[in-house]
CSV table of C-alpha atoms and ligand atoms in Angstrom, one decimal:
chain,number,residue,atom,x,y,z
K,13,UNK,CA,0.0,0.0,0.0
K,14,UNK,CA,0.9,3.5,-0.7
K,15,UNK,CA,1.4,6.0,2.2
K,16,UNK,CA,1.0,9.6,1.2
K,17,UNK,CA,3.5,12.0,3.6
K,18,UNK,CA,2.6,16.0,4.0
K,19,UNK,CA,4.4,18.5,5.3
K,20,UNK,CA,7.4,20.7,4.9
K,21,UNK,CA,9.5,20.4,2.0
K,22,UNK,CA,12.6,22.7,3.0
K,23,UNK,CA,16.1,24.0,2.7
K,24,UNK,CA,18.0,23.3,6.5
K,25,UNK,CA,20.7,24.8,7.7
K,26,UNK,CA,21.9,23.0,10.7
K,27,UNK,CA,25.0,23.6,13.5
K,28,UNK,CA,25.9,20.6,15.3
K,29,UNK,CA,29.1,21.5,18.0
K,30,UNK,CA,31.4,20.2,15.2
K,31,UNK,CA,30.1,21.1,11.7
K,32,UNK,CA,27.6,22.6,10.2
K,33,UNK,CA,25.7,22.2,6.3
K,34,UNK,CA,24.0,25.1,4.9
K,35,UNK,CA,20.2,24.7,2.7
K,36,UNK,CA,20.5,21.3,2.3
K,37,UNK,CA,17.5,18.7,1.8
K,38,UNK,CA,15.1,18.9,4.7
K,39,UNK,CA,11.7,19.5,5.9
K,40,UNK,CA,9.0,16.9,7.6
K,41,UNK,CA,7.6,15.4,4.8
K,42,UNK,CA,11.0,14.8,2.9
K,43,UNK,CA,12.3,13.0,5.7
K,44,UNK,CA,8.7,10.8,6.6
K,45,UNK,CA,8.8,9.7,2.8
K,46,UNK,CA,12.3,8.9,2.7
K,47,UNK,CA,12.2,6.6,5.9
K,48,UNK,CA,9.0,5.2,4.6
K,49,UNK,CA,10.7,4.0,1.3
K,50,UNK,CA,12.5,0.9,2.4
K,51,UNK,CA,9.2,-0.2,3.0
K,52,UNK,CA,6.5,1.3,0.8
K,53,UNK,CA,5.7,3.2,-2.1
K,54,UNK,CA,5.8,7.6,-0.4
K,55,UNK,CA,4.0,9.9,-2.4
K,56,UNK,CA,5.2,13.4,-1.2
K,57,UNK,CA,2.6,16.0,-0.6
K,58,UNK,CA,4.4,19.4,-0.1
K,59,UNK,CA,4.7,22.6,-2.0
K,60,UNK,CA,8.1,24.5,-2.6
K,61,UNK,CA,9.3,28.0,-4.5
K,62,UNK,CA,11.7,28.5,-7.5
K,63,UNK,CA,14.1,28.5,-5.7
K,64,UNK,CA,14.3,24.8,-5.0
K,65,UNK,CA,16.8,22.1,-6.1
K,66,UNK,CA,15.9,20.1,-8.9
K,67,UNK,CA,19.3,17.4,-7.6
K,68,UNK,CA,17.2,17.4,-4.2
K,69,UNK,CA,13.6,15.7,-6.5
K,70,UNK,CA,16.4,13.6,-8.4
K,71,UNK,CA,17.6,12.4,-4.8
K,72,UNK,CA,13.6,11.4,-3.6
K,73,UNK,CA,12.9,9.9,-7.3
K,74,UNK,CA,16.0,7.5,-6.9
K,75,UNK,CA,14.8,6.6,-3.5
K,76,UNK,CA,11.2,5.6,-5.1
K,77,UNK,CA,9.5,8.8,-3.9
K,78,UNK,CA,6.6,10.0,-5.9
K,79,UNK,CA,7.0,13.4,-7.0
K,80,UNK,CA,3.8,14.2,-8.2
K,81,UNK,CA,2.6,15.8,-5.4
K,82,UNK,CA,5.4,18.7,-5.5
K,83,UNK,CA,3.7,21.2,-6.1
K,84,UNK,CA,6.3,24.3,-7.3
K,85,UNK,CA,5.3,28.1,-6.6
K,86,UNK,CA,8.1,29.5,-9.3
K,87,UNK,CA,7.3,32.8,-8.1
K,88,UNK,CA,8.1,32.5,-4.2
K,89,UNK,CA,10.5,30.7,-2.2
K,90,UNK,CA,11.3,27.0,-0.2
K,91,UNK,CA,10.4,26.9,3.7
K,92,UNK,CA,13.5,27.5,5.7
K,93,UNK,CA,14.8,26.2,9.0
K,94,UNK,CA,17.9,27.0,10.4
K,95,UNK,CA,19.0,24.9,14.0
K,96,UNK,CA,22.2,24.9,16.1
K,97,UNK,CA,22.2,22.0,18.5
K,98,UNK,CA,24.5,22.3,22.1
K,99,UNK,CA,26.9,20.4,22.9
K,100,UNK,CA,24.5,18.2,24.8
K,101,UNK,CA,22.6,17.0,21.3
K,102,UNK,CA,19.4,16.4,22.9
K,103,UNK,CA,19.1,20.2,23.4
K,104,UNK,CA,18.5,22.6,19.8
K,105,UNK,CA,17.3,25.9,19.5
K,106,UNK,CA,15.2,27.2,16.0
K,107,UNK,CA,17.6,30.0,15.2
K,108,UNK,CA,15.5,31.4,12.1
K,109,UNK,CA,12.1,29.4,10.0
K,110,UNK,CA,11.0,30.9,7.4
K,111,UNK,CA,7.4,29.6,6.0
K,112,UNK,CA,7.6,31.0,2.6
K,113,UNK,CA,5.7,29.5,-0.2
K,114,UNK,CA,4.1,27.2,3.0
K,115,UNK,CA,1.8,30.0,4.1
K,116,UNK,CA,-0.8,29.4,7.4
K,117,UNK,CA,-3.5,29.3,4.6
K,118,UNK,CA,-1.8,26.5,2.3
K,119,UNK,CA,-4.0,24.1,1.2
K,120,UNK,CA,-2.3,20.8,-0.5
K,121,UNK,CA,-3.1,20.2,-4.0
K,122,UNK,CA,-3.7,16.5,-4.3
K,123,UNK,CA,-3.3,14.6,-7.5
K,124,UNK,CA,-5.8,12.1,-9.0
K,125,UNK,CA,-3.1,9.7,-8.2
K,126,UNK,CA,-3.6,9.9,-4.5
K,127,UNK,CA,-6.7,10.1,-4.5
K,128,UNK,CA,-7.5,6.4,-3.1
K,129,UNK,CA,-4.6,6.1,-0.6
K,130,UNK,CA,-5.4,4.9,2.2
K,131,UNK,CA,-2.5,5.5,4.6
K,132,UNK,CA,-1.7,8.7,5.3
K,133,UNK,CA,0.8,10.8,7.6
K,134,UNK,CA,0.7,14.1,8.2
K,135,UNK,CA,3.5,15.2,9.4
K,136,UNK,CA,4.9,18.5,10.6
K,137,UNK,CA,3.3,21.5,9.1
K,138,UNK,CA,-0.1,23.7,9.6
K,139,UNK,CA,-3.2,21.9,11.4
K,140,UNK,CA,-5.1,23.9,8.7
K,141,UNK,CA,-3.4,22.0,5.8
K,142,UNK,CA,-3.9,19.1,7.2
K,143,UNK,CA,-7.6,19.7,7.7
K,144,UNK,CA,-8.0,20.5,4.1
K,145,UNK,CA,-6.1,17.8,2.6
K,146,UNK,CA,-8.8,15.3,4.7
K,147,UNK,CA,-11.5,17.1,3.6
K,148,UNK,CA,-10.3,15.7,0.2
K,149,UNK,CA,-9.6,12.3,0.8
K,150,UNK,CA,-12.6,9.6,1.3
K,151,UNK,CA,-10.9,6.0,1.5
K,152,UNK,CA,-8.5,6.3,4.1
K,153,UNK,CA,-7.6,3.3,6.6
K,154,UNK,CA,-5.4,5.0,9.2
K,155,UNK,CA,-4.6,8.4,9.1
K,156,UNK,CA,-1.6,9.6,12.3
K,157,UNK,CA,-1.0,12.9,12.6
K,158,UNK,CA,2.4,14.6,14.1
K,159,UNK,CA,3.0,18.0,15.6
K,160,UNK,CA,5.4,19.8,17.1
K,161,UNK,CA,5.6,22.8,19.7
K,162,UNK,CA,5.3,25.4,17.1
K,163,UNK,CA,1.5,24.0,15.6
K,164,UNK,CA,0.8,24.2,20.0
K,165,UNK,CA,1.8,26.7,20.5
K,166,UNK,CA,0.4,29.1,17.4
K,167,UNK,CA,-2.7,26.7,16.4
K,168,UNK,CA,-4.2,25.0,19.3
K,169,UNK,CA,-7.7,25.3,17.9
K,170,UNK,CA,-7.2,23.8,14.2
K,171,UNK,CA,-4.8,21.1,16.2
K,172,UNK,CA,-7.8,20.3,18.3
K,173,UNK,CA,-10.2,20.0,16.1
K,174,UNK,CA,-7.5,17.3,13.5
K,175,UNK,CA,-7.2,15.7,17.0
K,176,UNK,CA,-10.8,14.6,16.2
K,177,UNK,CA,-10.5,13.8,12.7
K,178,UNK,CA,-7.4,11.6,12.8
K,179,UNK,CA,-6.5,8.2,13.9
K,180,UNK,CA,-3.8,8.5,15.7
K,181,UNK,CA,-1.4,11.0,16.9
K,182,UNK,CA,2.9,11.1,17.2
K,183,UNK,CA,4.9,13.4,19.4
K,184,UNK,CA,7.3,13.5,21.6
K,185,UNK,CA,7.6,13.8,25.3
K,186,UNK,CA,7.8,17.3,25.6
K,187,UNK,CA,5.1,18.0,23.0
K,188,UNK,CA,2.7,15.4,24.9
K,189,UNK,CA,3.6,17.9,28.0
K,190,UNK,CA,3.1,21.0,26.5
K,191,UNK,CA,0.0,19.4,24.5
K,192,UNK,CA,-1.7,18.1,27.7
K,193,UNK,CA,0.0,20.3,30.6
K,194,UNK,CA,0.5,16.7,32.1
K,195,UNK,CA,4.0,17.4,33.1
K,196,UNK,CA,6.9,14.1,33.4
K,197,UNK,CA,4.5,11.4,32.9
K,198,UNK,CA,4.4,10.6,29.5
K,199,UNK,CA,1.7,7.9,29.9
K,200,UNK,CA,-0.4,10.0,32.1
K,201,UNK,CA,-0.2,12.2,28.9
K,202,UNK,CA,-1.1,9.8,26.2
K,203,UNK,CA,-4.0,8.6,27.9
K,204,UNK,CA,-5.1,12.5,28.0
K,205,UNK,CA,-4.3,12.5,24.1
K,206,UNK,CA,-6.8,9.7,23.6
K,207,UNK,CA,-9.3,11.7,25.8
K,208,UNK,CA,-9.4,14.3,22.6
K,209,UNK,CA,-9.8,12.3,20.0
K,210,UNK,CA,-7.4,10.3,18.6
K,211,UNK,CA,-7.5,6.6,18.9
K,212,UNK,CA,-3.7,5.7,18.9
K,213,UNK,CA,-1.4,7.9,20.2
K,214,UNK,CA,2.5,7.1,19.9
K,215,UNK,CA,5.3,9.0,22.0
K,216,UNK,CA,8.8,9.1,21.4
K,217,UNK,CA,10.9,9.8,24.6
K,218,UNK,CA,14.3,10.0,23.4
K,219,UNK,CA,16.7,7.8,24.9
K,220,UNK,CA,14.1,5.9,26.7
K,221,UNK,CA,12.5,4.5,23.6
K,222,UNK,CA,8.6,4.8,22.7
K,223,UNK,CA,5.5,3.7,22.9
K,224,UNK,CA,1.9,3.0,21.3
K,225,UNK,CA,-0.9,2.8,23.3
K,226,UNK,CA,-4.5,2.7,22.2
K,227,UNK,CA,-8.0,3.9,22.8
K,228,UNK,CA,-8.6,0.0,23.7
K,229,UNK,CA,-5.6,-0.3,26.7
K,230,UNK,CA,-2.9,-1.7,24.1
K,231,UNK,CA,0.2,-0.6,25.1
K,232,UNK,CA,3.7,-1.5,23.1
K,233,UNK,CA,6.8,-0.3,24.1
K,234,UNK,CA,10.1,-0.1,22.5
K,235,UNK,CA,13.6,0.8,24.0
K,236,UNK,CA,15.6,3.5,22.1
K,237,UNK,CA,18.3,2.3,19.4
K,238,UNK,CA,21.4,1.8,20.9
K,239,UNK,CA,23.8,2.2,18.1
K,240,UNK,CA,23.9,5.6,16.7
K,241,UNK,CA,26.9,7.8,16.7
K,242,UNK,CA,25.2,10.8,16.9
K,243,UNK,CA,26.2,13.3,13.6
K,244,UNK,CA,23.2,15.3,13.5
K,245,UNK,CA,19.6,14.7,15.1
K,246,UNK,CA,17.6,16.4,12.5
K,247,UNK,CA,14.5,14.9,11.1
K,248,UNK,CA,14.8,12.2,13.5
K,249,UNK,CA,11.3,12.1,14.9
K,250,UNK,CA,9.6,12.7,11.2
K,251,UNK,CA,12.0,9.1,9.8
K,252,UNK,CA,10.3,7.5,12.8
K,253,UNK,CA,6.9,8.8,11.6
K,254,UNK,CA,7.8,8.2,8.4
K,255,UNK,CA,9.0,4.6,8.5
K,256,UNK,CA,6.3,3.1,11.6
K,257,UNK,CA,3.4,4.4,8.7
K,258,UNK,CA,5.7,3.2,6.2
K,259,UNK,CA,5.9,-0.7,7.9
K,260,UNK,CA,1.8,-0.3,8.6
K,261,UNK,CA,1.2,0.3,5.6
K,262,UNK,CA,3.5,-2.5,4.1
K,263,UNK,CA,1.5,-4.8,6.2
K,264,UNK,CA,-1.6,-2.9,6.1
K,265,UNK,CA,-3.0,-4.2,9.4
K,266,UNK,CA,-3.0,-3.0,12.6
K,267,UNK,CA,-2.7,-6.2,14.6
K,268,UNK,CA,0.0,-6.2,17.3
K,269,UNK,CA,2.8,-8.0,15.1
K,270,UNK,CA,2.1,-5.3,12.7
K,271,UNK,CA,2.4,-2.4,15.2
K,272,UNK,CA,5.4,-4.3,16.7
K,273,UNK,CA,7.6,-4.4,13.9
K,274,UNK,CA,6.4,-0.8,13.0
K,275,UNK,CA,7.4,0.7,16.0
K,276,UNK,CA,11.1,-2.2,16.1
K,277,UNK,CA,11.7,-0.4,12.2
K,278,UNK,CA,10.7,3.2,12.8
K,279,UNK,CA,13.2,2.9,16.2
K,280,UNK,CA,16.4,1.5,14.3
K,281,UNK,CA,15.9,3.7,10.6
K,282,UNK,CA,15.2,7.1,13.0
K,283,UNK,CA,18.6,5.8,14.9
K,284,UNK,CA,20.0,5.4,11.2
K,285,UNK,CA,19.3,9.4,10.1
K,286,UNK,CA,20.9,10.8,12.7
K,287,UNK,CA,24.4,9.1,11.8
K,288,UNK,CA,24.7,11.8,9.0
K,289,UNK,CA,23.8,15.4,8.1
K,290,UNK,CA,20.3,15.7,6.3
K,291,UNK,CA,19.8,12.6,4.4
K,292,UNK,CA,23.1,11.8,4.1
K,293,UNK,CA,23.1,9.1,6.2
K,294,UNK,CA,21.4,6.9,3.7
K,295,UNK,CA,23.3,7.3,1.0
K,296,UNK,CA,24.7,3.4,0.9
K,297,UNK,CA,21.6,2.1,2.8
K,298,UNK,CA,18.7,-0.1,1.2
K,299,UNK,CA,16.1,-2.4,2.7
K,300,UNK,CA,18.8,-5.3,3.2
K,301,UNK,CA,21.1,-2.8,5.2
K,302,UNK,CA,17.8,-1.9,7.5
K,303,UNK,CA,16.7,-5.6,8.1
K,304,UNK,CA,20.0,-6.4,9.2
K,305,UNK,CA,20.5,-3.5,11.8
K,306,UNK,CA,17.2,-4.2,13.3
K,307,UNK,CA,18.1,-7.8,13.6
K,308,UNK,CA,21.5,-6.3,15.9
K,309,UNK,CA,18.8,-4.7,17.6
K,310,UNK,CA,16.4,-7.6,18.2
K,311,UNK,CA,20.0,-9.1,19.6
K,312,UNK,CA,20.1,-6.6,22.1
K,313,UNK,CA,16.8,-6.8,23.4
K,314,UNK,CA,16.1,-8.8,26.6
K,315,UNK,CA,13.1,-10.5,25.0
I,405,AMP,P1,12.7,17.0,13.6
I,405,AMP,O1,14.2,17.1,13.8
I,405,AMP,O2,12.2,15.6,13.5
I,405,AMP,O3,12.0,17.9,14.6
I,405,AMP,O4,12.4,17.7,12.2
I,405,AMP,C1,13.2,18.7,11.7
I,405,AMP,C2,12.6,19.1,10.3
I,405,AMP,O5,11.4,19.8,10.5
I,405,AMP,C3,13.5,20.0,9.5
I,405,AMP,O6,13.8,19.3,8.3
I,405,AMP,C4,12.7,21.2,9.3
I,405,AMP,O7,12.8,21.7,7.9
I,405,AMP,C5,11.3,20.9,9.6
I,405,AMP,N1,10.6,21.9,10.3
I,405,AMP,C6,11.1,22.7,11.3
I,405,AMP,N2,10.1,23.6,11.8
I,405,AMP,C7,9.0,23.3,11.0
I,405,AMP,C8,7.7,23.8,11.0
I,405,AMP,N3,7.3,24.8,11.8
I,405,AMP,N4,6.8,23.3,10.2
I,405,AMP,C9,7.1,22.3,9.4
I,405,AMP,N5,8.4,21.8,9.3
I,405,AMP,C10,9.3,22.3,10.1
């Protein structure tokens, strides 16, 4: 099955303690559809400006992205975001991001072509987008959602309302905090989550892993990937979006070996992105290069 990925599509310039890269390939959906390759068919769903690089669509087409949902403003320019992380990596700070041709009232143009997909991510990007793009699709099977502070913060009201319109929600600790105002109890929070809406929630808590849980008391938990040497920690959580919706949708099912191995793939190929700048940590990697790192991770396991 097919798993269409919105969001940004962007140029990011990103300071790690050690070395830096300036406008290279970035944004949400990029790195969702990228992860979600090794498993599935993406079709990107993101809009950029004139400015953009026509190597960077060369780069998703040889990964098996579907391009034809790019849709190019010639006249105005690709969403920037520009990061420095501290020498603890954990910790970043947005230095500059820059909407641009993404304005709050973008609304996704979707091609005949995706029409019928029924997995969907939305991931990073306006509430309001999102909203519209559902209001076009009619065949969907499971729909997750992302978010991040900035949609909290600026767009609580649109973010409630998707709340009610998706099927499940990701986020991270912190976001499930400032989402729910239930503060170091990231379980405490998720059940909250499913109090608005959605019927799967999953939250990714850094180094101490992630879980699912569900509307019906399923909970699944996953320790974090203990192999990465950190190079940059960009676009981390959207590769785990990406790939989890990418492995449901390879499956398409929902049972618990399906979410299992979703949330054992999305763990080891976010763990993978973060061993390079951008998306340059996948240059050499396919699907045989995946399966065999999350087999050194089933190793490690305790059970
Ligand atoms: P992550 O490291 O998983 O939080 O994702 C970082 C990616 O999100 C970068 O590639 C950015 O281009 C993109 N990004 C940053 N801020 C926003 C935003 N407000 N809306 C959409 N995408 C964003």
């Amino acid at each position: 099955m097919p798993l269409l990925t919105l969001g940004s599509a962007a140029f990011d310039s990103v300071q790690t303690p050690s070395d830096a890269r300036d406008h290279a390939l970035g944004g949400s959906a990029v790195y969702a559809a990228v992860a979600a390759s090794f498993f599935t068919k993406p079709q990107l769903l993101a809009i950029v400006g004139g400015d953009w690089n026509d190597e960077f669509s060369c780069a998703l087409q040889l990964r098996g992205v579907d391009l034809q949902g790019l849709e190019v403003r010639k006249d105005q320019k690709t969403t920037f975001w520009k990061g420095r992380y501290f020498d603890d990596m954990n910790q970043r700070e947005t230095l500059t991001f820059e909407g641009n041709v993404m304005t709050p009232d973008y609304v996704p143009f979707l091609p005949d072509a995706y029409q019928e997909t029924r997995y969907v991510l939305l991931g990073n990007g306006s509430p309001v987008a999102d909203l519209a793009l559902l209001d076009k699709l009619s065949e969907t099977k499971l729909v997750f959602a992302d978010t991040m502070d900035y949609y909290i913060q600026n767009t609580p009201r649109e973010l409630a309302t998707l709340l009610k319109r998706v099927d499940g929600l990701i986020l991270n600790d912190s976001e499930a905090a400032a989402l729910t105002g239930v503060k170091n109890d990231s379980f405490a929070a998720a059940r909250k989550i499913l109090g608005m809406g959605p019927r799967f929630v999953v939250v990714k808590r850094g180094e101490y892993g992630a879980f699912w849980m569900s509307a019906e008391g399923d909970i699944y938990v996953v320790p974090a990937y203990p192999f990465s040497k950190v190079v940059d920690p960009t676009g981390a959580g959207d590769s785990f979006a990406g790939a989890m919706m990418g492995v449901l949708a390879e499956e398409d099912s929902l049972d618990a070996a399906s979410v299992k191995k979703a949330l054992l793939y999305a763990t080891v190929v976010a763990g993978m992105t973060i061993e390079g700048f951008a998306l340059e940590a996948f240059d050499a990697v396919d699907r045989n290069v995946v399966d065999a790192r999350v087999e050194k991770f089933r190793d490690a396991l305790v059970c």
